[in-house]
mmCIF file of C-alpha atoms in Angstrom:
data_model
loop_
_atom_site.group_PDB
_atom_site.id
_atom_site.type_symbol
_atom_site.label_atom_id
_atom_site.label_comp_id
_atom_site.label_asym_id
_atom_site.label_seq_id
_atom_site.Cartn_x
_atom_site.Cartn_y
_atom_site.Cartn_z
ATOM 1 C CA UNK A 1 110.077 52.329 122.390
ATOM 2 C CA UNK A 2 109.817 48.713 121.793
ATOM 3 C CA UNK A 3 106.013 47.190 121.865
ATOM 4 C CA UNK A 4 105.899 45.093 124.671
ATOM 5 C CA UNK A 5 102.676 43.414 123.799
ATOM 6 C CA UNK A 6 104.626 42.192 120.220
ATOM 7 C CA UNK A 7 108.061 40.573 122.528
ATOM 8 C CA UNK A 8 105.480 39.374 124.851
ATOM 9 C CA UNK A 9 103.531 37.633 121.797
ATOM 10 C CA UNK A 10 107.353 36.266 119.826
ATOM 11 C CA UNK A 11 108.210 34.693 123.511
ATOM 12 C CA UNK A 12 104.817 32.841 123.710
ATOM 13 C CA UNK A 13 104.599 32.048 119.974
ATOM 14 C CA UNK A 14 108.041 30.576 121.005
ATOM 15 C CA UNK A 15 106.981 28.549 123.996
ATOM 16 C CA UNK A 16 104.045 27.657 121.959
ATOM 17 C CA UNK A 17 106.277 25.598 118.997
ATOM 18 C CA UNK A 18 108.696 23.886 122.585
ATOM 19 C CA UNK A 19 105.745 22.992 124.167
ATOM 20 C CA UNK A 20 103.608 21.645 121.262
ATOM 21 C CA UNK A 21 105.524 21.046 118.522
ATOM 22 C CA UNK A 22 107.003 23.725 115.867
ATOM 23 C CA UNK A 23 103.811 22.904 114.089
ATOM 24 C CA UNK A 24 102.307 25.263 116.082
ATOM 25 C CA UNK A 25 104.617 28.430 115.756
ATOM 26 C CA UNK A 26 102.460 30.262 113.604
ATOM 27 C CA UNK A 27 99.389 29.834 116.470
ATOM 28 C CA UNK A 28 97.967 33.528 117.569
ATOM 29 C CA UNK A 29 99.126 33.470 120.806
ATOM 30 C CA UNK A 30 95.914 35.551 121.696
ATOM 31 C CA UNK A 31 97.668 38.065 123.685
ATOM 32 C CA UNK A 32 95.778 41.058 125.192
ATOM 33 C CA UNK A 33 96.173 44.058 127.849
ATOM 34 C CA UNK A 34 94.671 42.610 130.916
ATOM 35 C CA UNK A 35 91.178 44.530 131.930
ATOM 36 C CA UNK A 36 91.765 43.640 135.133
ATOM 37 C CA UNK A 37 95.317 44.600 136.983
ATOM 38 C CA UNK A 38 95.117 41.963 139.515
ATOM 39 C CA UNK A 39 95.066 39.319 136.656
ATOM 40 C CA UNK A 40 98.243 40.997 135.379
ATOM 41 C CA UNK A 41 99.118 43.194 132.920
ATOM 42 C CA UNK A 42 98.625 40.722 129.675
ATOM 43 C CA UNK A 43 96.368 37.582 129.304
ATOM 44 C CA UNK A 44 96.431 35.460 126.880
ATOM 45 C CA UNK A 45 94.125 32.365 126.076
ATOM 46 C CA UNK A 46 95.548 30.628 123.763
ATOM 47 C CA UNK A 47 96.353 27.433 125.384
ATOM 48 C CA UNK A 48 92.490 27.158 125.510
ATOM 49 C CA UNK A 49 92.496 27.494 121.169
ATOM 50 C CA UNK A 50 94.909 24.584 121.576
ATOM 51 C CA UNK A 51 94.090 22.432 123.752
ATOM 52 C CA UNK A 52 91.255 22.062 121.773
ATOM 53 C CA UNK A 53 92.349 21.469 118.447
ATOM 54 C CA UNK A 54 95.184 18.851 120.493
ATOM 55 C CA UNK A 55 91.960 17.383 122.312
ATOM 56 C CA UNK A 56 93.963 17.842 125.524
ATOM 57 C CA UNK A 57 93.276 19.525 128.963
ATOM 58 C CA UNK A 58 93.586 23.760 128.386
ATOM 59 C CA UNK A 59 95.556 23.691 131.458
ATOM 60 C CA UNK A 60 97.870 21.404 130.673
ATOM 61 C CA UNK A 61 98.449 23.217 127.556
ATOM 62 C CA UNK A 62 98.627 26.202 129.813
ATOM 63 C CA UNK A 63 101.362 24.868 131.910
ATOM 64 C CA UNK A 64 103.165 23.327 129.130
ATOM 65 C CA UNK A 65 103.524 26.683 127.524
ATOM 66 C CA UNK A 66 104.288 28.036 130.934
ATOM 67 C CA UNK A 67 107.289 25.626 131.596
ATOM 68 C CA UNK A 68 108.783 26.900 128.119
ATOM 69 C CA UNK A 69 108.055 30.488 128.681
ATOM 70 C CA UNK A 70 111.516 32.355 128.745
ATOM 71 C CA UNK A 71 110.712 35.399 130.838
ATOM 72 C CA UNK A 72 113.850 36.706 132.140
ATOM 73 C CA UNK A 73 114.018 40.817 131.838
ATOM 74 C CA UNK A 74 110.147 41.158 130.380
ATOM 75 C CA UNK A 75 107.805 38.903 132.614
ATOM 76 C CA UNK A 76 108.349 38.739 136.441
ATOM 77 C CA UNK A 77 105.348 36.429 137.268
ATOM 78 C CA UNK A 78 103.043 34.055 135.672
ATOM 79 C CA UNK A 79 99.999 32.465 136.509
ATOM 80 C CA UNK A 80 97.136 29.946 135.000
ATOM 81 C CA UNK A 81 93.232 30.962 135.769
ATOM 82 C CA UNK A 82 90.116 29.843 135.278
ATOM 83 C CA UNK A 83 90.133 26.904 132.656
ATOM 84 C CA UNK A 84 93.107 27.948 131.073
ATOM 85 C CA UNK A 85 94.364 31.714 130.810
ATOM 86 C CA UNK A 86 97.846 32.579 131.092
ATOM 87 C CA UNK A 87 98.341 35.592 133.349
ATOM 88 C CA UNK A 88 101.679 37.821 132.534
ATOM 89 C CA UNK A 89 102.913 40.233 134.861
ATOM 90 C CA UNK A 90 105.853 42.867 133.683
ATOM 91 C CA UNK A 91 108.534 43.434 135.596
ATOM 92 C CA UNK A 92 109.282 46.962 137.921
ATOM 93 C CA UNK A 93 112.283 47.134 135.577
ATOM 94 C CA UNK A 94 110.116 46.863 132.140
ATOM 95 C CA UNK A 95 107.574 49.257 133.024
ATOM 96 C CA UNK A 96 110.133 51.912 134.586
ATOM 97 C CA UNK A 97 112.081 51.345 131.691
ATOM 98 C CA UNK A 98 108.585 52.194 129.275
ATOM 99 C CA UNK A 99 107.819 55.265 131.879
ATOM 100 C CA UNK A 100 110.886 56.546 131.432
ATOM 101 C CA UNK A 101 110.657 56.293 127.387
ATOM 102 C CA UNK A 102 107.291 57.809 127.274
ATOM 103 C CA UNK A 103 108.677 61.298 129.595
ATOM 104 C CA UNK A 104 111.586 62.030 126.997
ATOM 105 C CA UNK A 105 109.098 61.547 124.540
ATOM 106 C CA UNK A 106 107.386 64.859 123.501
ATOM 107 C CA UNK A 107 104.043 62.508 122.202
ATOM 108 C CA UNK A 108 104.386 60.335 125.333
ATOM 109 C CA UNK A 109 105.029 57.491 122.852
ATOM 110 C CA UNK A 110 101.940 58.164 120.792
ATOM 111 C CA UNK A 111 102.625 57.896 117.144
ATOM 112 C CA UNK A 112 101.423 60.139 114.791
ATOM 113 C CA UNK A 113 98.397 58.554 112.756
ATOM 114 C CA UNK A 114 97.932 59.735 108.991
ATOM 115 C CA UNK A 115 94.206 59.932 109.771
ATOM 116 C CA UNK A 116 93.597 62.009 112.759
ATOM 117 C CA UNK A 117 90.260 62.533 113.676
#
């Protein structure tokens, strides 16, 4: 079962170098589960990291990664909050695609850990 949170992170690391410059491919794109499910399902806030170190607007750094973000087939909708978050919503097809992984999977995708506790 593929990790989404790791494609999700390569597509924004790629957006990242179009929008600002492939100086900038190796940035953390700062990705996270969202805590909150009407903000999406991932945030990330790097554009705010950036926009810093570029001494530009975070949301225009936001938006710049936004109009390079190739979504097609992982993220359905995208959004900009607050002073600069990026919002990432999965699409139905991604997340029935992950349910149905995790039910033929005995472990429900869980790995085994060599240190169970």
């Amino acid at each position: 079962m593929p990790d989404l949170q790791r494609q999700i992170e390569s597509r924004l690391r790629d957006a990242i170098a179009a929008a600002l410059g492939a100086e900038h491919r190796d940035a953390d794109p700062l990705v996270r589960p969202s805590t909150d499910a009407r903000c999406g399902d991932f945030q990330s806030n790097a554009a705010m990291g950036l926009a810093k170190q570029l001494k530009r607007n975070p949301r225009e750094v936001a938006q710049a990664i936004l109009d390079r973000l190739d979504p097609p087939g992982l993220i359905g909708q995208s959004e900009i909050a607050g002073p600069g978050f990026i919002n990432l919503t999965l699409t139905a097809e991604v997340l029935a695609r992950q349910a149905q992984a995790m039910l033929a999977d005995p472990r429900l995708g869980v790995p085994v850990t060599d240190a169970p506790q």
